[in-house]
C-alpha positions as a LaTeX table, in Angstrom:
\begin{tabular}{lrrr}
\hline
Residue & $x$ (\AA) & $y$ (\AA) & $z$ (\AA) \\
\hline
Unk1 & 79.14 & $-20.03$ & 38.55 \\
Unk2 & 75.36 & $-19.25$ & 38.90 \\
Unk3 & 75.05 & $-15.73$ & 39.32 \\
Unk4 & 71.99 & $-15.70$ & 42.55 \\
Unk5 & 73.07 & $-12.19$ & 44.25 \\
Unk6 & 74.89 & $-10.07$ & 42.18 \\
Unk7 & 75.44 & $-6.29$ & 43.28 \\
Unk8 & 74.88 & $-3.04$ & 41.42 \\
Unk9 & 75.44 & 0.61 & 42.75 \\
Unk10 & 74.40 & 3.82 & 41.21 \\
Unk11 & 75.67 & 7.02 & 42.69 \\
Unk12 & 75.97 & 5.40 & 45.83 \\
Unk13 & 72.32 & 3.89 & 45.77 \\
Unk14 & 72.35 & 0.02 & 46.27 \\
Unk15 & 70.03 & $-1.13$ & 43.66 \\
Unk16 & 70.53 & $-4.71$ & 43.58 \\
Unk17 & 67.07 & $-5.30$ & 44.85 \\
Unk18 & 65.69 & $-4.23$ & 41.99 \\
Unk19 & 68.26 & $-5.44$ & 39.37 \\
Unk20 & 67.21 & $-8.61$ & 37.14 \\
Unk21 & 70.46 & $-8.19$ & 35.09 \\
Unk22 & 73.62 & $-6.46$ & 34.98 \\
Unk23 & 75.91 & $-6.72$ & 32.41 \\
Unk24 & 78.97 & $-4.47$ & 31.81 \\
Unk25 & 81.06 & $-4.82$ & 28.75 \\
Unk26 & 84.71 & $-2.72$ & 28.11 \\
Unk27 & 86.21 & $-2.74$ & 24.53 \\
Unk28 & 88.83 & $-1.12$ & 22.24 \\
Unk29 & 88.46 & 0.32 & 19.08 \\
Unk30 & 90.07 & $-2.16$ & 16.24 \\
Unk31 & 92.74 & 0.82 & 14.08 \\
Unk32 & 94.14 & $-0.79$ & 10.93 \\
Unk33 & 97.82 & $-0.46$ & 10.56 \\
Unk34 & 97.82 & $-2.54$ & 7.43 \\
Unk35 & 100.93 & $-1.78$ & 5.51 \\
Unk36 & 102.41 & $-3.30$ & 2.25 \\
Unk37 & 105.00 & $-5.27$ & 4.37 \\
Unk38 & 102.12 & $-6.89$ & 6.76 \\
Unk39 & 102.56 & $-9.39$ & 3.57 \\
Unk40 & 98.34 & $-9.80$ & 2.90 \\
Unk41 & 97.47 & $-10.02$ & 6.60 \\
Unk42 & 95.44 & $-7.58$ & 8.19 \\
Unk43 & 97.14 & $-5.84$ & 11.41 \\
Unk44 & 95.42 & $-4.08$ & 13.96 \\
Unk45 & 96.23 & $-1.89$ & 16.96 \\
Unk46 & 94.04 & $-0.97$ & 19.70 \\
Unk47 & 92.79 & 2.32 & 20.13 \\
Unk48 & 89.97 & 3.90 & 22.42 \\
Unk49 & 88.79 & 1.70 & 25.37 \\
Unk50 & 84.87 & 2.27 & 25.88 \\
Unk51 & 82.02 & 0.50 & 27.65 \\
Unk52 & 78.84 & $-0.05$ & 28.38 \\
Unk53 & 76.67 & $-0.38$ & 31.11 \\
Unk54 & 72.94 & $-2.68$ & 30.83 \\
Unk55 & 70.83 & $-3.43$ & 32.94 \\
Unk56 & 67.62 & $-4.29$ & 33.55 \\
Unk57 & 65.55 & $-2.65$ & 36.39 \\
Unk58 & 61.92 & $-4.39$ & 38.13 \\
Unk59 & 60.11 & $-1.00$ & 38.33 \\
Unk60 & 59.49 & 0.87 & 41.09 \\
Unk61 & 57.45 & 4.49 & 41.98 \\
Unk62 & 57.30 & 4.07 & 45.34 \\
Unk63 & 59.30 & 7.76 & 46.87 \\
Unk64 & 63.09 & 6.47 & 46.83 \\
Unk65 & 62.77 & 3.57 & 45.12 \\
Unk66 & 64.08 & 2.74 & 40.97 \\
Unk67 & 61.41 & 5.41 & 39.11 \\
Unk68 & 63.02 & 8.46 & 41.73 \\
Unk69 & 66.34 & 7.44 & 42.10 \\
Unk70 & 67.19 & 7.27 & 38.37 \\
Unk71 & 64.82 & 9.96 & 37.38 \\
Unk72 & 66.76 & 12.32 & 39.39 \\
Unk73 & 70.20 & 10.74 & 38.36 \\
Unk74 & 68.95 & 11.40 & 34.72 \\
Unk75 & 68.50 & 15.10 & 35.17 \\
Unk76 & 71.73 & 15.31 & 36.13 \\
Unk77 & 72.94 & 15.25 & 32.49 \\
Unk78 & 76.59 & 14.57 & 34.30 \\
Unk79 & 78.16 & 10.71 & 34.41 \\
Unk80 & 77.43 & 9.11 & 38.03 \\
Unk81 & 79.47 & 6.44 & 39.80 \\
Unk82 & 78.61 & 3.06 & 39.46 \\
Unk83 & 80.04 & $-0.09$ & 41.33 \\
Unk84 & 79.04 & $-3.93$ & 39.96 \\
Unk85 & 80.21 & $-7.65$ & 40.68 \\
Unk86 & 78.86 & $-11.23$ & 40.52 \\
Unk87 & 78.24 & $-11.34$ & 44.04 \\
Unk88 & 77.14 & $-9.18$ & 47.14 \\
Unk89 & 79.83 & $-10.73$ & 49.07 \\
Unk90 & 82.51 & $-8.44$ & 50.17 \\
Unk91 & 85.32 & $-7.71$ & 47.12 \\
Unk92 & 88.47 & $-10.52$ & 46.87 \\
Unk93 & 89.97 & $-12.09$ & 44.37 \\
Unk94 & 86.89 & $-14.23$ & 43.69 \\
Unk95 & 84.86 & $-11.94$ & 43.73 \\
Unk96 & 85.86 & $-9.11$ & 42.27 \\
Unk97 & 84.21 & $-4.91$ & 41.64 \\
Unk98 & 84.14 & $-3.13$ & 38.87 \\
Unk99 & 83.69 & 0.38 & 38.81 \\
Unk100 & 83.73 & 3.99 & 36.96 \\
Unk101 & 81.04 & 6.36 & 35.76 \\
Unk102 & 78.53 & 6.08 & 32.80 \\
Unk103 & 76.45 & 8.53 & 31.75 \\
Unk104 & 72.43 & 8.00 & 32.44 \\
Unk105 & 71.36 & 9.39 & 29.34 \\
Unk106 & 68.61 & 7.88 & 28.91 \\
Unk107 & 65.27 & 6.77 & 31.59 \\
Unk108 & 62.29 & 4.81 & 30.57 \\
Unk109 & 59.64 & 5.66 & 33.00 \\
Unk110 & 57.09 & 3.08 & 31.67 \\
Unk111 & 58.06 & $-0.29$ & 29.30 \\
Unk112 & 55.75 & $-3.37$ & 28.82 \\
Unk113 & 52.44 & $-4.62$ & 27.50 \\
Unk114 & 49.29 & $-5.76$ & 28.67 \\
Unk115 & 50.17 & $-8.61$ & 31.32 \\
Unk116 & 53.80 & $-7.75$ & 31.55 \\
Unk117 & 55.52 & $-7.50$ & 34.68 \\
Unk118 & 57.04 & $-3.70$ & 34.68 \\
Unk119 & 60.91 & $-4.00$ & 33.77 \\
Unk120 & 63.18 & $-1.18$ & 32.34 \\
Unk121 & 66.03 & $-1.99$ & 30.24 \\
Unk122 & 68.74 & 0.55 & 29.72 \\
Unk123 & 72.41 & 1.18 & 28.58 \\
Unk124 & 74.52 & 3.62 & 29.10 \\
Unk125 & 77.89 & 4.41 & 27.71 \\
Unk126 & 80.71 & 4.54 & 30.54 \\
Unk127 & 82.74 & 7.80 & 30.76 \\
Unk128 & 86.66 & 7.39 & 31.62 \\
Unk129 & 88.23 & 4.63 & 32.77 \\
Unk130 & 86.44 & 0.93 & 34.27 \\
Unk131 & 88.62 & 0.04 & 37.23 \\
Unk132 & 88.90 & $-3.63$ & 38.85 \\
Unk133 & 89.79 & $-4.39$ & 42.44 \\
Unk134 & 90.06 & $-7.33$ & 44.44 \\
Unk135 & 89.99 & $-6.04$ & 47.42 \\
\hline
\end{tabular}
């Protein structure tokens, strides 16, 4: 699969136009039960769950467009919904969404050098529980 038209959604702003990549990654904490009977082996139990969502934004200032939208989002200091998958299609079982809330703690209004086209990369830790549907 060649990801062409992926989709991302920010507090219900569709900001796939802007997006150059999207990655969202969900992982458990590694807790060692090690025990004199695990016989030299290591043994490990999940804990936590946790993720985190990156992406990288083409900038914006226009009114409404990346700059505003997350700008405001960021002064919220409170986790926003957020809604990815591979392709804008509508959800299914090839193509499926995955959503939950992450906290924009973080906004760089201005990245680059001399020559650079004007891209923001961020990451921001999800809060609660990444869901996946299929439909």
């Amino acid at each position: 699969m060649v990801l062409l038209a992926s989709h991302l959604t920010i507090a219900g702003n569709d900001l796939s136009d802007r997006c150059a990549k999207i990655e969202l990654t969900a992982e458990v904490e590694e807790k060692d039960v090690t025990t004199y009977a695990s016989a030299g082996w290591k043994e490990v139990l999940g804990g936590l769950a946790s993720g985190t969502l990156s992406v990288r934004f083409k900038q914006d200032y226009a009114a409404s467009e990346v700059d505003a939208t997350m700008w405001a989002l960021f002064l919220t200091r409170s986790p926003q919904t957020f809604s990815v998958r591979a392709d804008q299609a509508a959800v299914g079982a090839s193509n499926p969404s995955y959503s939950g809330q992450a906290l924009i703690k973080q906004w760089k209004p201005l990245a680059g050098s001399v020559g650079d086209v004007a891209e923001v990369d961020v990451s921001w830790p999800t809060s609660g529980a990444i869901t996946r549907a299929t439909s």
